Coordinates of C-alpha atoms and ligand atoms in Angstrom, one line a residue:
X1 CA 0.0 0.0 0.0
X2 CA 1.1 3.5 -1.1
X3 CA 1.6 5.9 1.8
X4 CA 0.6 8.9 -0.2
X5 CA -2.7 9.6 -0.8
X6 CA -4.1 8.8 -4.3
X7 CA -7.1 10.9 -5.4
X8 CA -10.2 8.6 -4.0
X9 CA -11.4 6.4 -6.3
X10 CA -14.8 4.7 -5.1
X11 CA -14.5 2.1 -8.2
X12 CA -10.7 1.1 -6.4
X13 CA -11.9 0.3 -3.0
X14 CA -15.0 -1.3 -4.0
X15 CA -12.4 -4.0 -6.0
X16 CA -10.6 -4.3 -2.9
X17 CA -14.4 -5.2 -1.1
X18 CA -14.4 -8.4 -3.9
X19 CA -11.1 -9.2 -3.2
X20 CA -11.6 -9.6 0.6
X21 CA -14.7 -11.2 0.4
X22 CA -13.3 -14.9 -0.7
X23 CA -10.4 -14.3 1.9
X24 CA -13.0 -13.3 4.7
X25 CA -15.0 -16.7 4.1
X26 CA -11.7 -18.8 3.8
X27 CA -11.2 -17.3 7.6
X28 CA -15.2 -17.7 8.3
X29 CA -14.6 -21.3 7.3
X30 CA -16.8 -21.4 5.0
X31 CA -19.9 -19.7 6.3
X32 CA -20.6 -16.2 5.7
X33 CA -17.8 -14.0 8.0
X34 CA -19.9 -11.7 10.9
X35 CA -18.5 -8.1 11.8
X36 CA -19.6 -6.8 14.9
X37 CA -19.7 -2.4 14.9
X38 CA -19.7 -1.0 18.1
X39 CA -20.4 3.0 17.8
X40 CA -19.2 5.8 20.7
X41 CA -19.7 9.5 20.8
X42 CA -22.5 11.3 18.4
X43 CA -24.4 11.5 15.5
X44 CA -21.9 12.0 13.0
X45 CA -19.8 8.3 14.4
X46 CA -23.3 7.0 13.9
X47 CA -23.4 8.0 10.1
X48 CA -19.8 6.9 9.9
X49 CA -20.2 3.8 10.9
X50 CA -23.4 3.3 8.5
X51 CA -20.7 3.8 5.8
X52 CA -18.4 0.9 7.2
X53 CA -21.2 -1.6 7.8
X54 CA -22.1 -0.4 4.1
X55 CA -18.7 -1.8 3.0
X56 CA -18.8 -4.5 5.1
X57 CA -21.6 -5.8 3.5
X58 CA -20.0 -5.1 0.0
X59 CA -17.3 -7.5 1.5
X60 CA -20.3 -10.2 2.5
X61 CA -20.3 -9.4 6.3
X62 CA -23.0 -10.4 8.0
X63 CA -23.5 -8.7 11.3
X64 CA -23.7 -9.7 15.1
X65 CA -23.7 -8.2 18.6
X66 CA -21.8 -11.1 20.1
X67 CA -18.0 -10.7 20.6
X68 CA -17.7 -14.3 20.5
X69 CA -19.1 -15.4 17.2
X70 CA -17.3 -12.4 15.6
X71 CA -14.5 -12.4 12.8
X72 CA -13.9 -8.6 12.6
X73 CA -15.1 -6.5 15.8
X74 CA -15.0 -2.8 15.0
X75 CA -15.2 0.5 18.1
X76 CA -15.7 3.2 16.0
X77 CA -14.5 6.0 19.2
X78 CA -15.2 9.4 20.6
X79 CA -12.9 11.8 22.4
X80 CA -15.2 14.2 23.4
X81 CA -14.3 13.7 27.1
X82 CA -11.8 11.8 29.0
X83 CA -14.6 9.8 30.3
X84 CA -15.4 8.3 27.0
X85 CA -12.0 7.7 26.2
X86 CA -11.1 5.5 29.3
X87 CA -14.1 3.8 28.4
X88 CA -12.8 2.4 24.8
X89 CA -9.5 1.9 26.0
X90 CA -11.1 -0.2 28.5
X91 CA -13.2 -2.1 26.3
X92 CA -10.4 -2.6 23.7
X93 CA -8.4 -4.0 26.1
X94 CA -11.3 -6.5 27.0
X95 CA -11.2 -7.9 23.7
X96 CA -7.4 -9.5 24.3
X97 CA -9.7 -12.4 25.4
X98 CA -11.7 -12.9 22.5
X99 CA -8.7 -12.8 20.4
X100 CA -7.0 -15.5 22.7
X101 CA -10.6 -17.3 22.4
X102 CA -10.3 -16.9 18.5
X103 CA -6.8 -16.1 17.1
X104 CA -8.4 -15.6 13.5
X105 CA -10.2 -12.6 14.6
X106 CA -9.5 -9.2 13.2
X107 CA -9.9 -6.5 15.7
X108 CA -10.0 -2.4 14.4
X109 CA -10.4 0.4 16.2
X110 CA -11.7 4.3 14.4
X111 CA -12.8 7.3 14.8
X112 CA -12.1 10.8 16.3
X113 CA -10.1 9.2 19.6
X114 CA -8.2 7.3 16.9
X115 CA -7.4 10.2 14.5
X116 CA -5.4 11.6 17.3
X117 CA -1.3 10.4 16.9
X118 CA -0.9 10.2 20.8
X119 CA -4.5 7.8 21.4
X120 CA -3.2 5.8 17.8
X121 CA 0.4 5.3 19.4
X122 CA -1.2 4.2 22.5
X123 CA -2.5 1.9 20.8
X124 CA -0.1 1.0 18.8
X125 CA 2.0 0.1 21.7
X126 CA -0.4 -1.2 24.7
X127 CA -2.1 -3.1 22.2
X128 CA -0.7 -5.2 20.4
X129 CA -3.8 -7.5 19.0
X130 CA -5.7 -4.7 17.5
X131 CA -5.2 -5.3 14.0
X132 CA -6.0 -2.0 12.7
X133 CA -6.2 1.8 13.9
X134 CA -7.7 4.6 11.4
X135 CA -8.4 8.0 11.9
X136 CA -12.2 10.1 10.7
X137 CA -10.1 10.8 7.2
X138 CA -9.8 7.1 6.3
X139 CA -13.7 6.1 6.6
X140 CA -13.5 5.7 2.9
X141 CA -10.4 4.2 2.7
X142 CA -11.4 1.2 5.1
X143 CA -11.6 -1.9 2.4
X144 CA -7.9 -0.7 1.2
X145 CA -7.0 -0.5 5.0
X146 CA -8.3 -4.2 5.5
X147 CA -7.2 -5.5 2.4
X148 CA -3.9 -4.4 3.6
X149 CA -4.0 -6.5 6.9
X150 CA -5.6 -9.1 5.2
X151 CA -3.0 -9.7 2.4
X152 CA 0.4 -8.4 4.7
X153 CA -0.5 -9.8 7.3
X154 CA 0.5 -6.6 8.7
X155 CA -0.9 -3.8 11.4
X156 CA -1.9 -0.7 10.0
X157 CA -2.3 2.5 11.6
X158 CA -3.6 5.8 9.8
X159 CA -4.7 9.0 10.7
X160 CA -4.5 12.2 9.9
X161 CA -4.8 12.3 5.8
X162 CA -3.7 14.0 2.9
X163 CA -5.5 17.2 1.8
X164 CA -7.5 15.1 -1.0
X165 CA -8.7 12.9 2.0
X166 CA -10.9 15.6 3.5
X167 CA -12.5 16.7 0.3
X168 CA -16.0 15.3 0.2
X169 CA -16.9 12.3 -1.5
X170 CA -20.1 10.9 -2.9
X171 CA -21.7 8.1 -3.5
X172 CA -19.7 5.5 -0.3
X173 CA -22.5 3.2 0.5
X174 CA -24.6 3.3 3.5
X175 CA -26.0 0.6 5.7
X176 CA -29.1 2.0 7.6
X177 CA -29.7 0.7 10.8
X178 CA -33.0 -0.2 9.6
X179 CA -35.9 1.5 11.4
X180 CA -38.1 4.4 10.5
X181 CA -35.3 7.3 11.2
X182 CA -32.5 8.1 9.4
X183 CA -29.4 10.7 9.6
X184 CA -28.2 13.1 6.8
X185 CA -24.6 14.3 6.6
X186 CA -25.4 17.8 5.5
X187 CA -21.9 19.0 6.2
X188 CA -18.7 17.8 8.0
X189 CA -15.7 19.1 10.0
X190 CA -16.3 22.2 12.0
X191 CA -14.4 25.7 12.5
X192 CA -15.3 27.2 15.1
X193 CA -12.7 26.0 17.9
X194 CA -14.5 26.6 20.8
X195 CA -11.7 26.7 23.6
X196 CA -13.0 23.6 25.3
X197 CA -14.0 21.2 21.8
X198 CA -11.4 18.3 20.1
X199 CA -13.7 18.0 17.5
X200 CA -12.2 20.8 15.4
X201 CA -9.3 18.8 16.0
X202 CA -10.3 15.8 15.1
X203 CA -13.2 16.2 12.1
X204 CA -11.4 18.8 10.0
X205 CA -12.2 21.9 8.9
X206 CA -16.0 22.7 7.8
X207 CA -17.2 21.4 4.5
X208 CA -20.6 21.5 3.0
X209 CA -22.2 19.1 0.8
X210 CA -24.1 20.4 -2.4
X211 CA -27.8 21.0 -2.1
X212 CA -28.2 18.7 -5.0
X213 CA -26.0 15.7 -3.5
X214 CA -28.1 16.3 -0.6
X215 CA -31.5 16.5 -1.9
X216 CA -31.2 13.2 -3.9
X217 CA -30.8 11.3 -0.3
X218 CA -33.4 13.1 1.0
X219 CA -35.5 12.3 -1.6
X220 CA -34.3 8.3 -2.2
X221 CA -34.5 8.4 2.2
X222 CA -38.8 9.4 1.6
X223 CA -39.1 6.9 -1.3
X224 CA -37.8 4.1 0.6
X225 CA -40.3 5.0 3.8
X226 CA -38.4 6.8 6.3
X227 CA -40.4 8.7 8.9
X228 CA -37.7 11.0 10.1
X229 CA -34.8 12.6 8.8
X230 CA -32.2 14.4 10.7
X231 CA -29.6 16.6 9.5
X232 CA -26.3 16.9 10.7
X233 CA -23.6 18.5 11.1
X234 CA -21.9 20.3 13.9
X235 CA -22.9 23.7 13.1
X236 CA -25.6 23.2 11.0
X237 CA -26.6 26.8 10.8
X238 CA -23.3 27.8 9.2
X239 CA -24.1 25.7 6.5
X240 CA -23.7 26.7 2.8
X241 CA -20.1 28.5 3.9
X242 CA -17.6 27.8 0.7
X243 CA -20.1 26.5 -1.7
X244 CA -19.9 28.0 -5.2
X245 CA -23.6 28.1 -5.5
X246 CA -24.4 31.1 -2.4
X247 CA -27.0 29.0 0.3
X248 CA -27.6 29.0 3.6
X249 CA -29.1 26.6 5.8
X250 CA -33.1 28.1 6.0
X251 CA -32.8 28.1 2.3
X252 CA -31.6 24.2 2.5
X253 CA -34.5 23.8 4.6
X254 CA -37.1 24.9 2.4
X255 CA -35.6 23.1 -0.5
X256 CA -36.1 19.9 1.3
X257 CA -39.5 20.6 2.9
X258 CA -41.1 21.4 -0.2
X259 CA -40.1 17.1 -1.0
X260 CA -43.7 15.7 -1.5
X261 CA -44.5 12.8 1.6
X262 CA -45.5 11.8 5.0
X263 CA -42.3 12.4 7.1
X264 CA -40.4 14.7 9.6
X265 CA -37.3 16.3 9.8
X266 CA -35.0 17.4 12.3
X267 CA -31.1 19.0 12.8
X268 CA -28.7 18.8 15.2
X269 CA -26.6 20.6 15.9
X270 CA -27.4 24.5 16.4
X271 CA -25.0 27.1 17.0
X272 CA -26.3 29.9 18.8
X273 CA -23.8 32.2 17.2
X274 CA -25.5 31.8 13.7
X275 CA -29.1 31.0 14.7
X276 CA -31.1 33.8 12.7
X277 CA -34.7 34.8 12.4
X278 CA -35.1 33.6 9.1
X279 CA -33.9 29.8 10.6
X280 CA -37.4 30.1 13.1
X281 CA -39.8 31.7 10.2
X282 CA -38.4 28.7 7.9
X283 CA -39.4 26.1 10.8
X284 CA -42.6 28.0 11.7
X285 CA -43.8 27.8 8.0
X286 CA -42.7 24.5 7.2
X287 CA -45.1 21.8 6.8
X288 CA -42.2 18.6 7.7
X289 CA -39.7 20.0 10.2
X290 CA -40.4 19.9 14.1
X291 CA -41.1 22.6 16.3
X292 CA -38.0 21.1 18.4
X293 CA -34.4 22.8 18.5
X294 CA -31.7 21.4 20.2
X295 CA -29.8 25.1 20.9
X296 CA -26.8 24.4 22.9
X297 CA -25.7 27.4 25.1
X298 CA -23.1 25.9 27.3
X299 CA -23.0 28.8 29.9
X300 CA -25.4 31.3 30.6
X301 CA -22.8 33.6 32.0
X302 CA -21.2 35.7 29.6
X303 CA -17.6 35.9 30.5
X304 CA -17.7 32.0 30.7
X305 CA -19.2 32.4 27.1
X306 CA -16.4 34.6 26.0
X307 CA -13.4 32.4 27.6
X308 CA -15.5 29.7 25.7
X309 CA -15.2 31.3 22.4
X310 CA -18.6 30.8 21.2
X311 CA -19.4 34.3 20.3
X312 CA -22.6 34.7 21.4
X313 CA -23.5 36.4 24.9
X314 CA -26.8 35.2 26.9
X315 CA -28.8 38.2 26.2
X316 CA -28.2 37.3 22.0
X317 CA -29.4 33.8 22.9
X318 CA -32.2 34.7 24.9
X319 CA -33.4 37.1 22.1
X320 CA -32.9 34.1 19.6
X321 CA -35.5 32.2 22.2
X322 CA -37.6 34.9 22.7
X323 CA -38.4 35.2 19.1
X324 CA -39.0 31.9 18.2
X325 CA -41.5 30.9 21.0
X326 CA -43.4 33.9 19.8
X327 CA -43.3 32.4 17.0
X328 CA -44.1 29.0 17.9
X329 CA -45.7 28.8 20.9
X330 CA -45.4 24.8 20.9
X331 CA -41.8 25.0 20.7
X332 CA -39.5 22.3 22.3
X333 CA -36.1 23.2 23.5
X334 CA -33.2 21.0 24.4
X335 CA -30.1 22.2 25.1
X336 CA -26.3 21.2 26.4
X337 CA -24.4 22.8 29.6
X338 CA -20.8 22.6 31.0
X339 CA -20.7 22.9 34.5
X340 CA -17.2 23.6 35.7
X341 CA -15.6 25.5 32.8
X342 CA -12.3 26.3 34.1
X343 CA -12.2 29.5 36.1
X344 CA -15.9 29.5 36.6
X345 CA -17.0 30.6 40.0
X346 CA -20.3 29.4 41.8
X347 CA -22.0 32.7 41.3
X348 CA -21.0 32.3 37.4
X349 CA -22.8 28.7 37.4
X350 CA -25.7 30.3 38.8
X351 CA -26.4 32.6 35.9
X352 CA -26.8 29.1 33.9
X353 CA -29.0 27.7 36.7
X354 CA -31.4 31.4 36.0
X355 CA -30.8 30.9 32.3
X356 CA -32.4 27.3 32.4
X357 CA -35.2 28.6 34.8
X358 CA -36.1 31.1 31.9
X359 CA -35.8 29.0 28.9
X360 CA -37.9 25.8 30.6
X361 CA -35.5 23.8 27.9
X362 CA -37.8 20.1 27.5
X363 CA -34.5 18.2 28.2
X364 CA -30.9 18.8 28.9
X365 CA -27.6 17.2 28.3
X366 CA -25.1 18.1 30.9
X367 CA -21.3 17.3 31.0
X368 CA -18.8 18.6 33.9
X369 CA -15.5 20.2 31.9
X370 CA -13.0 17.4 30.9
X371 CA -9.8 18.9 29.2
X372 CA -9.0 17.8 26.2
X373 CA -5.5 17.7 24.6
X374 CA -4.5 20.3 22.3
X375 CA -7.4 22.3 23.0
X376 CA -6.8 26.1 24.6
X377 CA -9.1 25.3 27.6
X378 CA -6.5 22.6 28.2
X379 CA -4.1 25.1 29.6
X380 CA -6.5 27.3 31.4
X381 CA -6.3 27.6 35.5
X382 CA -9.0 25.2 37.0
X383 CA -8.8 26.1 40.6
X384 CA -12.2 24.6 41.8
X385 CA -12.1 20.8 42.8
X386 CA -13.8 17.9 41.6
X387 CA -16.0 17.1 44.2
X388 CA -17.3 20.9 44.0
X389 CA -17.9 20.6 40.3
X390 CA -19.7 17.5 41.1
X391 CA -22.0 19.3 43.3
X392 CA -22.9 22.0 41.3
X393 CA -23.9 19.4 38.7
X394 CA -26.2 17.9 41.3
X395 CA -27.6 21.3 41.2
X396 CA -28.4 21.8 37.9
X397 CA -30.0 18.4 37.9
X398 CA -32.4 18.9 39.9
X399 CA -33.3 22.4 38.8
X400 CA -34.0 20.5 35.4
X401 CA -35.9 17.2 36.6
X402 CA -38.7 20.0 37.9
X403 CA -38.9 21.8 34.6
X404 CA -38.6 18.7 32.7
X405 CA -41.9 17.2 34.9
X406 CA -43.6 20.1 35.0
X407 CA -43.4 20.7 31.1
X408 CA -43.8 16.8 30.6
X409 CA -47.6 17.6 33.2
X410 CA -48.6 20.6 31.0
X411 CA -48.5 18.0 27.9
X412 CA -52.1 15.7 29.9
X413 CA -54.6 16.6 27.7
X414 CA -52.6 18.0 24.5
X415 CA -52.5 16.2 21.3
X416 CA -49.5 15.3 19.8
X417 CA -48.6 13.8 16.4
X418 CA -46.4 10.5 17.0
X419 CA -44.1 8.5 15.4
X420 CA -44.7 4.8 16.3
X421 CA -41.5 3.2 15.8
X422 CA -42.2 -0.4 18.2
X423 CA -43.6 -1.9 20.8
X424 CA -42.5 -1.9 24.4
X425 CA -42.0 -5.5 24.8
X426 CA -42.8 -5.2 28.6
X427 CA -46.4 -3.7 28.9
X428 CA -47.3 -4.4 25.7
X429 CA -47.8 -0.7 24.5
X430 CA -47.2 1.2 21.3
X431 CA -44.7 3.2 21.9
X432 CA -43.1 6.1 19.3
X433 CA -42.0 9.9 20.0
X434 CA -43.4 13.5 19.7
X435 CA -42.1 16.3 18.0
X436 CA -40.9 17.1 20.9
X437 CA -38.8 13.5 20.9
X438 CA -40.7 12.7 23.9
X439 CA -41.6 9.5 24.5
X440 CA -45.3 8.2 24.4
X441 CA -47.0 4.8 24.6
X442 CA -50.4 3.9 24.0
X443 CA -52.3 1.1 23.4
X444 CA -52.8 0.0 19.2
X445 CA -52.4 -2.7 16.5
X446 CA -49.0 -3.1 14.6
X447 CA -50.5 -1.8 11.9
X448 CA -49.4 1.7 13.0
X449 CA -46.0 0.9 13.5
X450 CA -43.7 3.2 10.9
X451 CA -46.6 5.6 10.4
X452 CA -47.8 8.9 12.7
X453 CA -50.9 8.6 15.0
X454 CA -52.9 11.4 16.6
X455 CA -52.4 10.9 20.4
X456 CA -54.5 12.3 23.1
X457 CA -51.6 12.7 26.0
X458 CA -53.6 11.2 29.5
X459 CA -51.0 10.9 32.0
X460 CA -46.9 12.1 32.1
X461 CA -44.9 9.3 34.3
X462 CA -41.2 9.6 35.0
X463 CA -40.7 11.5 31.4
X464 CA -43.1 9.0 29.7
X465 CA -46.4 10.2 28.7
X466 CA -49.1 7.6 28.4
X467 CA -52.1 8.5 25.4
X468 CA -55.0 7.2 23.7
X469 CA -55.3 7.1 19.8
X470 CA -57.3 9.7 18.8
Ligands
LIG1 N1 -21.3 21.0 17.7 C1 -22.1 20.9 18.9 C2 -21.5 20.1 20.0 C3 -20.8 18.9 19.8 S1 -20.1 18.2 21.2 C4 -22.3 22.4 19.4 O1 -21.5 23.2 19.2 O2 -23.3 22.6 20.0 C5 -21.5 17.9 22.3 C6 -21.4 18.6 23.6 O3 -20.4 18.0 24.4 C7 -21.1 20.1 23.5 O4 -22.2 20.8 23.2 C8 -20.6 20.3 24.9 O5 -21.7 20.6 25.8 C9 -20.0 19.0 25.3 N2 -18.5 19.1 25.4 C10 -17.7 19.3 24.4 N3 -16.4 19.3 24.8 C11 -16.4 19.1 26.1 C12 -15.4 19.1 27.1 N4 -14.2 19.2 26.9 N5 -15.8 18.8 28.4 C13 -17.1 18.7 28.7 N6 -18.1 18.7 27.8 C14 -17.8 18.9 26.5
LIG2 FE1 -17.1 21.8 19.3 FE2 -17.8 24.3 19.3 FE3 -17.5 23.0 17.0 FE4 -19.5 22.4 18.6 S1 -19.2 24.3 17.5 S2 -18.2 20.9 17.5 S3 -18.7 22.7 20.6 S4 -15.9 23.5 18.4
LIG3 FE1 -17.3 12.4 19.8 FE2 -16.2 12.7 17.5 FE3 -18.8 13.1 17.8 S1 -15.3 13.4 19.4 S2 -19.0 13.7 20.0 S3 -17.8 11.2 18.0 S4 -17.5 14.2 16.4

């Protein structure tokens, strides 16, 4: 294999998919090989590893959630936070006793914790059965990277990339998870360096994909019967930034709305910082997309805001909230927090705890500061102790689960428009989300599973409504 990157051809490594499927049975004895994909971190692993499993299958991979009957296991990592990043090294290092159960067995490991050189060298050297590391760049590379193991009988580790490996590609095929709900890469990579983030560091700089490359998925996802579609990207409302044809994300939004069928869509994520009117008209008017927007404001104190470098102070986001519940008074908001940014005082934290009191945000996701390498934030004083931040946390948990159950009481009696997606195996209920991604169960025939039923809301238990079909 050539260390230099060749401009990607998608014809090249689907040959190297052929090629490895005969080796792959040889190894499966015979029967048809099984991968196993384990995904960390967000959204945008989630669509990643939809790509793999898409080769995989290319390659004749069939796929199982047992480590034991495996022939390739796969973490595809986060490095958001130190805590996720123990994690995987943990659970990599578990797998020393499958391979010992099943020498034969190829074991990889991807994604952002990989793309960085110190986590890949860790690897490298504490871990000496993992057969292959590769970095967020080399997602499309994969069937060279395992043909190269394969055939070599070789480790490979890869990261980082060549310029031509960051420039978008189209057309890599996708394995859905199956389901009614599907995700849309609308743009990759992200600049905004907030002082705190790896992912800058880790994804690449921001790239949008065309409106037309993504309006064709869009429309193939509503052909082939998905409910809901969400679009990602890290800053979603920046997108459009570098294209030659000038668009911006509302515009993006209408384009795909006006797609003729019965579905829903959603984006994550939101950046304050370029949240604009026109983004809340566009969802107001739209007859697909939910009145639910997952804002994250990380700090409602403004000189936490500012050493954060999200450029955006509370009374801008508060404005941005303000307009859009006027607009839609049904709006759902969810939001994420860091408690414990370094330097932040208790009286500091407390102007997120009043921020969260105004907004009645529907849910939260919260995180205590973890410092990542190589980011700014990294290097900053953090003078207050664990244990301190822990209890602040406490705080603003508690603050929430009152919101969260008096918002989830206001729904009794409400009708909401729900997306069955199963059945709760337990009680027996249909069970499927609102537009506000709250869950609902109610009682109903499979026939309604994959479509959207009218549900009366009757009772709100432990942030589970109960309803009747209306
Ligand atoms: N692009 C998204 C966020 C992606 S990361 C945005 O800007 O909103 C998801 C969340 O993880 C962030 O919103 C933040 O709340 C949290 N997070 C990121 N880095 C963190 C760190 N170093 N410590 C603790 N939480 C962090
Ligand atoms: Fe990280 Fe900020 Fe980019 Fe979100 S916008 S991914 S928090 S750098
Ligand atoms: Fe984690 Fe990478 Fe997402 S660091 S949060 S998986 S972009």
């Amino acid at each position: 294999m050539r260390d230099t990157a060749l401009p990607f051809d998608l014809e090249r490594q689907n040959r190297f998919c052929e090629d490895i499927r005969p080796i792959m049975q040889v190894r499966a004895r015979g029967s048809r090989p099984l991968a196993l994909v384990r995904t960390y971190g967000c959204q945008q692993n989630v669509a990643d590893s939809e790509i793999i499993k898409g080769f995989l299958a290319q390659m004749g991979f069939d796929f199982t959630e047992n480590e034991d009957e495996a022939d390739f296991i796969l973490f595809n990592t986060c490095a958001i936070r130190e805590h996720a990043v123990d994690r995987v090294f943990g659970n990599v290092g578990a797998l020393k006793n499958c391979k010992r159960r099943h020498p034969s067995l190829i074991i990889a490991v991807c994604g952002c914790m990989a793309e960085q050189e110190k986590n890949a060298e860790r690897i490298r050297r504490s871990y000496p059965f993992v057969n292959l590391v590769f970095g967020t760049h080399m997602v499309r590379r994969f069937p060279e990277l395992l043909h190269d193991v394969l055939i070599n009988s070789r480790r490979v580790v890869k990261n980082g990339g060549e310029e031509e490996d960051r420039e978008i590609v189209e057309g890599l095929p996708v394995l859905r998870d199956g389901g009614y709900r599907a995700w849309l890469t609308i743009m990759y990579g992200c600049d905004n360096f907030c002082s705190y983030c790896v992912v800058p560091l880790v994804r690449g700089r921001e790239r949008s994909r065309k409106p037309e490359a993504i309006e064709a998925e869009f429309r193939k996802l509503v052909a082939e019967g998905y409910k809901e579609i969400t679009l990602l990207g890290q800053n979603v409302n920046s997108y459009g930034k570098g294209l030659e044809e000038p668009i911006n994300f509302s515009e993006l939004l209408r384009r795909l709305d006006s797609v003729p069928g019965d579905y829903r869509i959603r984006f994550m994520t939101s950046h304050p910082k370029d949240a604009t009117f026109e983004l809340f008209d566009t969802i107001a008017s739209s007859q697909h997309i939910c009145h639910h927007i997952h804002l994250p404001f990380q700090s409602g104190n403004d000189r936490v805001l500012k050493e954060m470098n999200r450029h955006y102070d509370r009374e801008k986001y508060l404005s941005l909230v303000r307009y859009a519940k006027e607009k839609m008074p049904d709006l759902s908001l969810t939001s994420d927090i860091i408690v414990g940014f370094p330097g932040e005082t208790y009286e500091e934290f407390c102007d997120t705890l009043s921020l969260i009191r105004e907004v009645e945000f529907t849910s939260l996701f919260t995180f205590i500061f973890s410092p990542r390498p190589g980011t700014k934030a990294e290097k900053m004083e953090d003078p207050v102790p664990y244990e301190e931040k822990n209890r602040w946390f406490q705080e603003l948990l508690d603050t929430q689960e009152a919101i969260a159950a008096r918002r989830c009481a206001d729904m009794v009696g409400k009708e909401e428009r729900v997306l069955v997606e199963e059945r709760n195996p337990k009680n027996g209920l249909l069970c499927g989300r609102t537009e506000s991604s709250i869950i609902v169960e109610f009682e109903g025939d499979d026939t309604k599973i994959g479509t959207f039923c009218r549900v009366k809301v009757t009772r709100a238990r432990n942030w589970i409504l109960q309803g009747e079909e209306i």
